[in-house]
mmCIF file of C-alpha atoms in Angstrom:
data_model
loop_
_atom_site.group_PDB
_atom_site.id
_atom_site.type_symbol
_atom_site.label_atom_id
_atom_site.label_comp_id
_atom_site.label_asym_id
_atom_site.label_seq_id
_atom_site.Cartn_x
_atom_site.Cartn_y
_atom_site.Cartn_z
ATOM 1 C CA MET A 306 134.368 183.835 -17.850
ATOM 2 C CA GLU A 307 132.270 179.102 -19.283
ATOM 3 C CA ARG A 308 131.019 180.736 -16.136
ATOM 4 C CA ILE A 309 130.662 177.560 -14.131
ATOM 5 C CA ILE A 310 133.988 175.790 -13.775
ATOM 6 C CA PRO A 311 134.758 173.119 -11.165
ATOM 7 C CA LEU A 312 136.731 174.783 -8.408
ATOM 8 C CA ILE A 313 138.547 174.095 -5.237
ATOM 9 C CA CYS A 314 135.880 173.917 -2.472
ATOM 10 C CA LEU A 315 135.583 176.820 -0.084
ATOM 11 C CA ILE A 316 136.666 176.421 3.564
ATOM 12 C CA VAL A 317 134.639 173.883 5.470
ATOM 13 C CA VAL A 318 133.601 174.867 9.017
ATOM 14 C CA SER A 319 132.255 172.565 11.644
ATOM 15 C CA ILE A 320 128.679 171.200 11.457
ATOM 16 C CA SER A 321 127.621 172.960 14.602
ATOM 17 C CA ALA A 322 129.184 176.260 13.435
ATOM 18 C CA GLN A 323 127.457 175.976 10.095
ATOM 19 C CA ALA A 324 124.161 175.326 11.791
ATOM 20 C CA ASP A 325 124.529 178.455 13.875
ATOM 21 C CA TRP A 326 125.562 180.404 10.769
ATOM 22 C CA LYS A 327 122.551 179.146 8.855
ATOM 23 C CA GLU A 328 120.244 180.204 11.684
ATOM 24 C CA SER A 329 121.846 183.706 11.706
ATOM 25 C CA LEU A 330 121.518 184.025 7.963
ATOM 26 C CA SER A 331 117.868 182.929 8.019
ATOM 27 C CA THR A 332 117.078 185.492 10.714
ATOM 28 C CA GLY A 333 118.645 188.195 8.654
ATOM 29 C CA TRP A 334 117.055 187.290 5.361
ATOM 30 C CA SER A 335 113.558 187.000 6.773
ATOM 31 C CA SER A 336 113.629 190.784 7.432
ATOM 32 C CA VAL A 337 115.670 191.919 4.441
ATOM 33 C CA LYS A 338 114.124 189.864 1.606
ATOM 34 C CA ASN A 339 112.066 191.992 -0.794
ATOM 35 C CA SER A 340 113.320 195.288 0.679
ATOM 36 C CA SER A 341 115.777 196.272 -2.016
ATOM 37 C CA SER A 342 114.425 199.772 -2.469
ATOM 38 C CA GLU A 343 115.107 200.728 1.108
ATOM 39 C CA LEU A 344 118.440 198.914 1.052
ATOM 40 C CA TYR A 345 119.615 201.032 -1.890
ATOM 41 C CA SER A 346 119.661 204.094 0.256
ATOM 42 C CA ASP A 347 121.243 202.138 3.075
ATOM 43 C CA LEU A 348 123.968 200.742 0.837
ATOM 44 C CA THR A 349 125.058 204.077 -0.420
ATOM 45 C CA GLY A 350 124.454 206.161 2.676
ATOM 46 C CA GLU A 351 123.727 208.946 0.201
ATOM 47 C CA GLY A 352 120.013 208.991 -0.441
ATOM 48 C CA ASP A 353 119.947 212.418 -2.067
ATOM 49 C CA GLU A 354 122.524 211.352 -4.653
ATOM 50 C CA VAL A 355 120.575 208.197 -5.451
ATOM 51 C CA ALA A 356 117.447 210.259 -5.897
ATOM 52 C CA GLN A 357 119.309 212.449 -8.371
ATOM 53 C CA GLY A 358 120.548 209.446 -10.352
ATOM 54 C CA LEU A 359 123.282 206.798 -10.275
ATOM 55 C CA SER A 360 125.516 208.843 -12.592
ATOM 56 C CA THR A 361 126.573 211.003 -9.626
ATOM 57 C CA LEU A 362 128.135 207.981 -7.909
ATOM 58 C CA SER A 363 131.373 206.118 -8.518
ATOM 59 C CA ALA A 364 131.367 203.189 -10.910
ATOM 60 C CA ALA A 365 131.693 200.649 -8.087
ATOM 61 C CA ARG A 366 128.883 202.292 -6.098
ATOM 62 C CA GLN A 367 126.620 202.343 -9.195
ATOM 63 C CA LYS A 368 127.222 198.680 -9.808
ATOM 64 C CA SER A 369 126.558 197.729 -6.224
ATOM 65 C CA ILE A 370 123.168 199.474 -6.391
ATOM 66 C CA SER A 371 122.046 198.436 -9.868
ATOM 67 C CA SER A 372 122.862 194.765 -9.331
ATOM 68 C CA TRP A 373 121.521 194.449 -5.763
ATOM 69 C CA ASP A 374 118.130 192.888 -6.610
ATOM 70 C CA ASN A 375 119.740 189.983 -8.486
ATOM 71 C CA MET A 376 122.424 189.590 -5.915
ATOM 72 C CA GLU A 377 119.854 189.487 -3.110
ATOM 73 C CA ASP A 378 118.010 186.632 -4.791
ATOM 74 C CA ARG A 379 121.216 184.632 -5.272
ATOM 75 C CA PHE A 380 122.320 185.236 -1.662
ATOM 76 C CA ALA A 381 118.970 183.897 -0.450
ATOM 77 C CA ASP A 382 119.373 180.813 -2.606
ATOM 78 C CA ILE A 383 122.931 180.268 -1.325
ATOM 79 C CA ILE A 384 121.656 180.401 2.253
ATOM 80 C CA LYS A 385 119.020 177.810 1.505
ATOM 81 C CA VAL A 386 121.410 175.463 -0.265
ATOM 82 C CA LYS A 387 123.884 175.787 2.650
ATOM 83 C CA GLY A 388 121.123 174.664 4.973
ATOM 84 C CA ASP A 389 120.440 171.633 2.804
ATOM 85 C CA LYS A 390 124.125 170.869 2.601
ATOM 86 C CA ASN A 391 124.400 170.836 6.429
ATOM 87 C CA GLN A 392 121.770 168.032 6.586
ATOM 88 C CA ALA A 393 123.232 166.019 3.715
ATOM 89 C CA PRO A 394 125.479 162.953 4.172
ATOM 90 C CA GLU A 395 129.155 163.032 3.181
ATOM 91 C CA SER A 396 128.397 160.537 0.435
ATOM 92 C CA ALA A 397 125.230 158.914 -0.923
ATOM 93 C CA PHE A 398 123.983 156.858 -3.858
ATOM 94 C CA PHE A 399 120.324 157.797 -4.059
ATOM 95 C CA LYS A 400 120.309 161.404 -2.868
ATOM 96 C CA LYS A 401 122.477 164.415 -2.973
ATOM 97 C CA ASP A 402 125.593 164.485 -0.765
ATOM 98 C CA LYS A 403 127.547 167.477 0.548
ATOM 99 C CA ALA A 404 129.786 167.593 -2.561
ATOM 100 C CA SER A 405 126.717 167.886 -4.793
ATOM 101 C CA TYR A 406 125.320 170.744 -2.745
ATOM 102 C CA GLN A 407 128.720 172.460 -2.889
ATOM 103 C CA GLU A 408 128.522 172.348 -6.646
ATOM 104 C CA ASP A 409 125.149 174.090 -6.436
ATOM 105 C CA ILE A 410 126.665 176.740 -4.208
ATOM 106 C CA ASP A 411 129.552 177.221 -6.611
ATOM 107 C CA ALA A 412 127.077 177.589 -9.489
ATOM 108 C CA LEU A 413 125.145 180.273 -7.591
ATOM 109 C CA LEU A 414 128.390 182.111 -6.782
ATOM 110 C CA GLY A 415 129.147 181.870 -10.476
ATOM 111 C CA ASP A 416 125.867 183.576 -11.221
ATOM 112 C CA VAL A 417 126.790 186.387 -8.886
ATOM 113 C CA TYR A 418 130.140 186.653 -10.671
ATOM 114 C CA GLY A 419 128.295 187.102 -13.923
ATOM 115 C CA ILE A 420 125.929 189.665 -12.434
ATOM 116 C CA LEU A 421 128.778 191.814 -11.098
ATOM 117 C CA ASN A 422 130.978 191.458 -14.195
ATOM 118 C CA ASP A 423 131.067 194.852 -15.875
ATOM 119 C CA ASP A 424 129.202 194.824 -19.185
ATOM 120 C CA ILE A 425 131.157 197.682 -20.725
ATOM 121 C CA VAL A 426 134.532 196.072 -20.182
ATOM 122 C CA LYS A 427 133.240 192.664 -21.253
ATOM 123 C CA GLU A 428 131.702 193.926 -24.465
ATOM 124 C CA ALA A 429 134.780 195.968 -25.357
ATOM 125 C CA SER A 430 137.020 192.964 -24.661
ATOM 126 C CA ASP A 431 134.800 190.711 -26.810
ATOM 127 C CA SER A 432 134.899 193.291 -29.583
ATOM 128 C CA ILE A 433 138.687 193.365 -29.479
ATOM 129 C CA ALA A 434 138.864 189.555 -29.706
ATOM 130 C CA HIS A 435 136.493 189.669 -32.735
ATOM 131 C CA ILE A 436 138.564 192.420 -34.355
ATOM 132 C CA ASP A 437 141.786 190.451 -33.813
ATOM 133 C CA SER A 438 140.236 187.425 -35.452
ATOM 134 C CA THR A 439 139.030 189.489 -38.388
ATOM 135 C CA ILE A 440 142.438 191.160 -38.841
ATOM 136 C CA LEU A 441 144.109 187.764 -38.871
ATOM 137 C CA GLY A 442 141.763 186.582 -41.682
ATOM 138 C CA LEU A 443 142.380 189.801 -43.715
ATOM 139 C CA GLN A 444 146.139 189.495 -43.246
ATOM 140 C CA GLU A 445 146.012 185.944 -44.717
ATOM 141 C CA LYS A 446 143.972 187.208 -47.696
ATOM 142 C CA ALA A 447 146.375 190.079 -48.222
ATOM 143 C CA SER A 448 149.289 187.745 -48.140
ATOM 144 C CA GLN A 449 147.643 185.461 -50.705
ATOM 145 C CA GLN A 450 147.108 188.331 -53.108
ATOM 146 C CA LYS A 451 150.705 189.488 -52.607
ATOM 147 C CA SER A 452 151.928 186.004 -53.438
ATOM 148 C CA LYS A 453 149.715 185.892 -56.569
ATOM 149 C CA SER A 454 151.051 189.256 -57.762
ATOM 150 C CA VAL A 455 154.546 187.864 -57.861
ATOM 151 C CA ILE A 456 153.744 185.293 -60.544
ATOM 152 C CA LEU A 457 151.001 187.145 -62.410
ATOM 153 C CA ILE A 458 151.424 189.739 -65.178
ATOM 154 C CA GLY A 459 149.462 192.474 -66.822
ATOM 155 C CA GLU A 460 145.861 193.163 -65.626
ATOM 156 C CA ASP A 461 145.839 190.084 -63.415
ATOM 157 C CA LYS A 462 148.842 191.398 -61.539
ATOM 158 C CA LYS A 463 147.159 194.807 -61.094
ATOM 159 C CA GLU A 464 143.960 193.181 -59.878
ATOM 160 C CA ALA A 465 145.882 191.116 -57.302
ATOM 161 C CA LEU A 466 147.766 194.192 -56.067
ATOM 162 C CA LYS A 467 144.497 196.121 -55.886
ATOM 163 C CA LYS A 468 142.824 193.468 -53.756
ATOM 164 C CA GLN A 469 145.863 193.352 -51.515
ATOM 165 C CA GLN A 470 145.641 197.108 -50.973
ATOM 166 C CA GLN A 471 141.920 196.828 -50.194
ATOM 167 C CA TYR A 472 142.587 194.169 -47.551
ATOM 168 C CA GLU A 473 145.391 196.266 -46.043
ATOM 169 C CA ASP A 474 143.083 199.338 -45.949
ATOM 170 C CA ASP A 475 140.440 197.242 -44.188
ATOM 171 C CA ILE A 476 143.125 196.094 -41.691
ATOM 172 C CA ALA A 477 144.072 199.713 -40.983
ATOM 173 C CA GLU A 478 140.403 200.545 -40.230
ATOM 174 C CA TYR A 479 139.993 197.578 -37.939
ATOM 175 C CA GLN A 480 143.224 198.606 -36.161
ATOM 176 C CA LYS A 481 141.714 202.068 -35.517
ATOM 177 C CA ASN A 482 138.606 200.477 -34.056
ATOM 178 C CA ARG A 483 140.753 198.177 -31.962
ATOM 179 C CA GLU A 484 142.543 201.158 -30.448
ATOM 180 C CA LYS A 485 139.262 202.837 -29.652
ATOM 181 C CA MET A 486 138.072 199.661 -27.844
ATOM 182 C CA ILE A 487 141.312 199.495 -25.885
ATOM 183 C CA GLU A 488 140.742 203.076 -24.779
ATOM 184 C CA VAL A 489 137.205 202.149 -23.703
ATOM 185 C CA VAL A 490 138.648 199.399 -21.451
ATOM 186 C CA GLN A 491 141.360 201.765 -20.167
ATOM 187 C CA ILE A 492 138.852 204.503 -19.228
ATOM 188 C CA ARG A 493 136.445 202.001 -17.625
ATOM 189 C CA LEU A 494 139.149 200.383 -15.463
ATOM 190 C CA ASP A 495 140.220 203.854 -14.337
ATOM 191 C CA GLU A 496 136.605 204.504 -13.290
ATOM 192 C CA PHE A 497 136.879 201.403 -11.031
ATOM 193 C CA GLY A 498 140.092 202.669 -9.511
ATOM 194 C CA THR A 499 142.705 200.848 -11.649
ATOM 195 C CA GLU A 500 144.897 203.220 -13.623
ATOM 196 C CA LEU A 501 146.772 201.598 -16.542
ATOM 197 C CA SER A 502 148.522 202.948 -19.561
ATOM 198 C CA PHE A 503 147.255 202.158 -23.118
ATOM 199 C CA GLU A 504 150.229 199.858 -23.555
ATOM 200 C CA GLN A 505 149.522 197.987 -20.310
ATOM 201 C CA VAL A 506 145.885 197.461 -21.261
ATOM 202 C CA GLU A 507 146.893 196.188 -24.709
ATOM 203 C CA ALA A 508 149.388 193.766 -23.091
ATOM 204 C CA LEU A 509 146.671 192.536 -20.739
ATOM 205 C CA LEU A 510 144.149 191.949 -23.497
ATOM 206 C CA VAL A 511 146.240 189.430 -25.386
ATOM 207 C CA ARG A 512 146.700 187.229 -22.285
ATOM 208 C CA VAL A 513 144.777 183.990 -22.164
ATOM 209 C CA ASN A 514 143.335 184.866 -18.703
ATOM 210 C CA ALA A 515 142.498 188.480 -19.631
ATOM 211 C CA ASP A 516 138.723 188.039 -19.042
ATOM 212 C CA ASP A 517 139.313 186.825 -15.484
ATOM 213 C CA ILE A 518 141.735 189.629 -14.671
ATOM 214 C CA LEU A 519 139.380 192.260 -16.103
ATOM 215 C CA ALA A 520 136.448 190.803 -14.126
ATOM 216 C CA MET A 521 138.368 190.807 -10.864
ATOM 217 C CA THR A 522 139.501 194.332 -11.495
ATOM 218 C CA THR A 523 135.931 195.561 -11.698
ATOM 219 C CA ILE A 524 134.138 193.137 -9.333
ATOM 220 C CA PHE A 525 136.338 193.432 -6.237
ATOM 221 C CA PRO A 526 135.833 197.222 -5.886
ATOM 222 C CA VAL A 527 132.050 196.566 -5.905
ATOM 223 C CA ILE A 528 132.500 193.909 -3.171
ATOM 224 C CA GLY A 529 134.538 196.368 -1.127
ATOM 225 C CA GLU A 530 131.939 199.085 -1.688
ATOM 226 C CA ILE A 531 129.122 196.872 -0.400
ATOM 227 C CA ALA A 532 131.179 195.710 2.571
ATOM 228 C CA SER A 533 131.959 199.304 3.462
ATOM 229 C CA SER A 534 128.246 200.143 3.263
ATOM 230 C CA PHE A 535 127.399 197.254 5.567
ATOM 231 C CA ALA A 536 129.862 198.654 8.120
ATOM 232 C CA LYS A 537 128.100 202.038 8.017
ATOM 233 C CA ILE A 538 124.660 200.496 8.380
ATOM 234 C CA THR A 539 125.676 198.332 11.340
ATOM 235 C CA ALA A 540 127.409 201.285 13.045
ATOM 236 C CA THR A 541 124.146 203.282 12.979
ATOM 237 C CA SER A 542 121.895 200.458 14.040
ATOM 238 C CA GLY A 543 122.690 200.771 17.720
ATOM 239 C CA GLU A 544 122.857 197.538 19.630
ATOM 240 C CA ASP A 545 120.272 195.757 17.508
ATOM 241 C CA LEU A 546 121.527 192.160 17.448
ATOM 242 C CA ASN A 547 119.323 191.054 14.597
ATOM 243 C CA ASN A 548 120.628 193.869 12.334
ATOM 244 C CA ALA A 549 124.173 192.987 13.367
ATOM 245 C CA LYS A 550 123.712 189.382 12.384
ATOM 246 C CA LYS A 551 121.786 190.275 9.226
ATOM 247 C CA TYR A 552 124.391 192.487 7.654
ATOM 248 C CA TYR A 553 127.348 190.537 8.959
ATOM 249 C CA SER A 554 125.833 187.412 7.466
ATOM 250 C CA MET A 555 125.653 189.091 4.075
ATOM 251 C CA TYR A 556 129.227 190.311 4.538
ATOM 252 C CA VAL A 557 130.378 186.694 5.120
ATOM 253 C CA VAL A 558 128.706 185.703 1.841
ATOM 254 C CA LEU A 559 130.647 188.545 0.161
ATOM 255 C CA LEU A 560 133.851 187.061 1.444
ATOM 256 C CA GLU A 561 132.842 183.680 0.098
ATOM 257 C CA LEU A 562 132.209 185.222 -3.269
ATOM 258 C CA GLN A 563 135.636 186.724 -3.342
ATOM 259 C CA LEU A 564 137.212 183.434 -2.298
ATOM 260 C CA TYR A 565 135.252 181.713 -5.088
ATOM 261 C CA ILE A 566 136.636 184.128 -7.690
ATOM 262 C CA GLN A 567 140.184 183.720 -6.422
ATOM 263 C CA GLU A 568 139.995 179.958 -6.372
ATOM 264 C CA ARG A 569 138.427 179.846 -9.875
ATOM 265 C CA TYR A 570 141.313 181.949 -11.177
ATOM 266 C CA MET A 571 143.993 179.856 -9.403
ATOM 267 C CA ALA A 572 142.480 176.589 -10.573
ATOM 268 C CA ASP A 573 142.563 177.711 -14.169
ATOM 269 C CA LEU A 574 146.188 178.795 -13.848
ATOM 270 C CA LYS A 575 147.347 175.644 -12.130
ATOM 271 C CA ASN A 576 145.295 173.013 -13.941
ATOM 272 C CA LYS A 577 144.847 174.433 -17.399
ATOM 273 C CA TYR A 578 147.010 177.326 -18.556
ATOM 274 C CA ILE A 579 150.409 176.650 -16.990
ATOM 275 C CA PRO A 580 150.379 172.913 -17.925
ATOM 276 C CA ARG A 581 149.545 173.889 -21.513
ATOM 277 C CA ILE A 582 152.416 176.311 -21.549
ATOM 278 C CA ASP A 583 154.718 173.549 -20.302
ATOM 279 C CA THR A 584 153.563 171.380 -23.183
ATOM 280 C CA LEU A 585 154.238 174.143 -25.683
ATOM 281 C CA GLN A 586 157.648 174.768 -24.181
ATOM 282 C CA ASN A 587 158.636 171.064 -24.449
ATOM 283 C CA LYS A 588 157.554 170.945 -28.092
ATOM 284 C CA GLN A 589 159.457 174.183 -28.878
ATOM 285 C CA ASN A 590 162.620 172.834 -27.182
ATOM 286 C CA ASN A 591 162.399 169.654 -29.196
ATOM 287 C CA LEU A 592 161.897 171.662 -32.410
ATOM 288 C CA ILE A 593 164.970 173.791 -31.650
ATOM 289 C CA LYS A 594 167.001 170.682 -30.944
ATOM 290 C CA THR A 595 165.902 169.122 -34.219
ATOM 291 C CA THR A 596 166.689 172.320 -36.139
ATOM 292 C CA LYS A 597 170.178 172.551 -34.695
ATOM 293 C CA SER A 598 170.800 168.951 -35.580
ATOM 294 C CA GLU A 599 169.620 169.368 -39.145
ATOM 295 C CA MET A 600 171.610 172.617 -39.534
ATOM 296 C CA ASP A 601 174.797 170.817 -38.539
ATOM 297 C CA LYS A 602 174.217 168.235 -41.259
ATOM 298 C CA ALA A 603 173.033 170.691 -43.909
ATOM 299 C CA SER A 604 174.991 171.929 -46.873
ATOM 300 C CA SER A 605 176.295 175.512 -46.828
ATOM 301 C CA LYS A 606 173.515 176.832 -49.078
ATOM 302 C CA HIS A 607 170.811 175.605 -46.578
ATOM 303 C CA LYS A 608 172.537 176.679 -43.386
ATOM 304 C CA LYS A 609 171.336 180.274 -43.649
ATOM 305 C CA SER A 610 167.694 179.159 -43.910
ATOM 306 C CA TYR A 611 168.076 176.892 -40.917
ATOM 307 C CA SER A 612 169.700 179.774 -39.055
ATOM 308 C CA LEU A 613 166.698 182.031 -39.749
ATOM 309 C CA ASN A 614 164.335 179.268 -38.667
ATOM 310 C CA LEU A 615 166.335 178.874 -35.447
ATOM 311 C CA LYS A 616 166.178 182.558 -34.747
ATOM 312 C CA SER A 617 162.383 182.574 -35.101
ATOM 313 C CA GLN A 618 162.048 179.502 -32.961
ATOM 314 C CA ASN A 619 164.158 181.022 -30.196
ATOM 315 C CA THR A 620 161.952 184.158 -30.276
ATOM 316 C CA THR A 621 158.909 181.957 -29.792
ATOM 317 C CA LEU A 622 160.626 180.118 -26.908
ATOM 318 C CA GLN A 623 161.480 183.413 -25.283
ATOM 319 C CA ALA A 624 157.783 184.400 -25.473
ATOM 320 C CA ILE A 625 156.711 181.073 -24.017
ATOM 321 C CA LYS A 626 159.109 181.444 -21.061
ATOM 322 C CA LEU A 627 157.948 185.050 -20.444
ATOM 323 C CA TYR A 628 154.357 183.876 -20.586
ATOM 324 C CA LYS A 629 154.968 181.199 -18.064
ATOM 325 C CA VAL A 630 156.920 183.480 -15.658
ATOM 326 C CA SER A 631 154.092 186.020 -15.813
ATOM 327 C CA MET A 632 151.414 183.417 -15.040
ATOM 328 C CA GLN A 633 153.438 181.789 -12.280
ATOM 329 C CA GLN A 634 153.922 185.223 -10.680
ATOM 330 C CA ASP A 635 150.139 185.858 -10.989
ATOM 331 C CA LEU A 636 149.479 182.520 -9.240
ATOM 332 C CA ASN A 637 151.942 183.257 -6.411
ATOM 333 C CA ASN A 638 150.493 186.717 -5.817
ATOM 334 C CA MET A 639 146.931 185.365 -5.903
ATOM 335 C CA SER A 640 147.874 182.632 -3.436
ATOM 336 C CA LYS A 641 149.144 185.249 -0.965
ATOM 337 C CA ALA A 642 145.984 187.276 -1.396
ATOM 338 C CA HIS A 643 143.872 184.126 -0.900
ATOM 339 C CA ARG A 644 145.635 183.305 2.346
ATOM 340 C CA LEU A 645 145.017 186.745 3.722
ATOM 341 C CA LEU A 646 141.336 186.582 2.769
ATOM 342 C CA MET A 647 140.942 183.086 4.115
ATOM 343 C CA GLU A 648 142.147 184.245 7.534
ATOM 344 C CA ASP A 649 139.622 187.071 7.451
ATOM 345 C CA TYR A 650 136.864 184.714 6.317
ATOM 346 C CA THR A 651 137.589 182.185 9.099
ATOM 347 C CA LEU A 652 137.444 184.957 11.653
ATOM 348 C CA ALA A 653 134.236 186.299 10.149
ATOM 349 C CA VAL A 654 132.454 182.923 10.447
ATOM 350 C CA ASN A 655 133.602 182.589 14.038
ATOM 351 C CA THR A 656 132.510 186.133 14.859
ATOM 352 C CA LEU A 657 129.096 185.567 13.263
ATOM 353 C CA ASN A 658 128.529 182.623 15.549
ATOM 354 C CA THR A 659 129.472 184.602 18.686
ATOM 355 C CA VAL A 660 128.510 188.172 17.800
ATOM 356 C CA THR A 661 126.817 190.112 20.675
ATOM 357 C CA MET A 662 127.167 193.750 19.742
ATOM 358 C CA SER A 663 126.572 195.585 16.475
ATOM 359 C CA SER A 664 129.419 197.987 17.208
ATOM 360 C CA GLN A 665 131.836 195.051 17.296
ATOM 361 C CA VAL A 666 130.517 193.877 13.959
ATOM 362 C CA SER A 667 130.894 197.343 12.416
ATOM 363 C CA ASN A 668 134.502 197.588 13.552
ATOM 364 C CA LEU A 669 135.336 194.157 12.200
ATOM 365 C CA ILE A 670 133.811 194.920 8.790
ATOM 366 C CA THR A 671 135.673 198.209 8.631
ATOM 367 C CA ASP A 672 138.998 196.534 9.474
ATOM 368 C CA SER A 673 138.325 193.783 6.949
ATOM 369 C CA SER A 674 137.333 196.196 4.206
ATOM 370 C CA GLN A 675 140.687 197.939 4.601
ATOM 371 C CA LEU A 676 142.222 194.562 3.757
ATOM 372 C CA PHE A 677 140.663 194.697 0.265
ATOM 373 C CA ASP A 678 143.156 197.298 -0.890
ATOM 374 C CA LYS A 679 146.086 195.101 0.135
ATOM 375 C CA ILE A 680 144.484 192.061 -1.520
ATOM 376 C CA MET A 681 143.797 193.997 -4.735
ATOM 377 C CA ALA A 682 147.438 195.078 -4.852
ATOM 378 C CA LEU A 683 148.578 191.486 -4.571
ATOM 379 C CA GLN A 684 146.071 190.266 -7.176
ATOM 380 C CA ALA A 685 146.990 192.851 -9.781
ATOM 381 C CA PRO A 686 149.138 191.199 -12.495
ATOM 382 C CA GLU A 687 152.410 192.729 -13.578
ATOM 383 C CA LEU A 688 151.505 194.136 -16.964
ATOM 384 C CA VAL A 689 154.745 194.717 -18.858
ATOM 385 C CA PRO A 690 154.150 196.391 -22.239
ATOM 386 C CA PHE A 691 155.526 194.596 -25.316
ATOM 387 C CA ASN A 692 158.946 195.646 -26.419
ATOM 388 C CA ASN A 693 158.247 194.995 -30.038
ATOM 389 C CA LEU A 694 155.484 194.078 -32.412
ATOM 390 C CA GLN A 695 156.925 190.578 -32.945
ATOM 391 C CA MET A 696 156.629 189.757 -29.260
ATOM 392 C CA GLN A 697 153.003 190.907 -29.234
ATOM 393 C CA LYS A 698 152.301 188.652 -32.225
ATOM 394 C CA GLU A 699 153.980 185.705 -30.446
ATOM 395 C CA PHE A 700 151.876 186.334 -27.319
ATOM 396 C CA SER A 701 148.699 186.468 -29.452
ATOM 397 C CA ALA A 702 149.594 183.241 -31.188
ATOM 398 C CA LEU A 703 150.427 181.530 -27.909
ATOM 399 C CA THR A 704 147.124 182.612 -26.402
ATOM 400 C CA ASP A 705 145.216 180.883 -29.171
ATOM 401 C CA LYS A 706 147.212 177.689 -28.541
ATOM 402 C CA ILE A 707 146.794 177.762 -24.774
ATOM 403 C CA LYS A 708 142.993 178.228 -24.876
#
C-alpha cells in the first residue's frame, strides 16, 4: 500500500488539449491492443535474451516484460475513462461528473501500482511485520514468567523459569528469521539498483511509510526501463507519425503513473502521518511537564523514580522529533521531485498534441528518461541506522501508534 487512497488530482489540461490527447491515445491503442507478444521484444530490444528466458535480464527489465499484459489492459481503460471525463460536466446530481471520473482514473492507476509492486519485497516486508508482532507477544509472555518466578518457590519457580527460557529461545529463532528476511529485501533492492546496508534496510522497515518507500524503489526503475524502451522503439520507427503518437501516448501515461505514486505518498505524509506525530509530540510534552511538576513536589524517596521516568520520556520525545524531521525531509524531497516531473509531464502533453516527427519524440523521451535518475535521488529517504537498540524499539512503538 489500502491500495486506493484519495489523492491530490493530477494536472488538469485544457478541454481541447485533452480531446487531442484522447484522439492520439485512441489511434495508438487501436494498433497496439492485443499485441503484447510482439511488444515484449520491442520493449527489451533484446529478442534473443527474451527467447532464452527472463532470468538473463535485469530485475526492472524482467518486471516490465512480465507485467506488460496487465498494464496494457489498465492503460486502455485509463484512456477510455479519460475520454468519458472530457465529456462529463464539472458537477452533476444524476450522472457522473469530472471528479467522479478522476476517482476512477486514480483507482486504475492504483491497480497499476499494485501490478508493478515487487512481490518478493512485499512478501518479505509482510513477513518481517508478522515476525515483529510475534516477537512482541513472546516478549510479553517471557516477562510474565520472569515476574512469576520472583514470587514462586520450588518446582513452580523452576517451571516458570523453564517457560521463560523457552519463550526466549523462540524469540532468538524468530530474530534469525527476521535477519534473513531483511537480507532478502536488501538483495532485492540491490537488484533494482538501490544499494543499502543491512542497517539501513532495518531502519527503513520500522518506518510507518516503509511499504510506500519500498514500492517506489522498485516501481520507478521499471517505469524508467519502459520509457527507455519506448525511446528506442520510436527512434527506429522512421517518420511514422502513428507510431510516434502511439508510444509517446503510452509514455505520457507512465508519467501520470509516477505523478500518482508521488502524490499518494505526499498526501499520506501531509494528511496522516505528520499530523499524528504532532499529536504524539504534544501528548509527550504534556507528560514530561506533568512528570517534572510531580517530581518537584515528591518526597526524596520518590524523586529517583520520577527521574527515571523523565529520562525514559525524554528518550521517547527524542525519537518522536527524529521521526518527524525524517518525514518532513522526505516530504520536502518528494515535493522537489514532483515539481521536476510535473514540468516534464506538462511538456509531454503539449508535445503529444503537436508532435510531427518520431525522431523528435524519441529525443524527448530519452531526455526525460535521464531525469528519472535525478528524481529517484531526490525521492530516496535518508536512512540513518539506529544508534542503539532502545531507539529502534522507540521507532517501532511509534510506528504502531502512527498507523
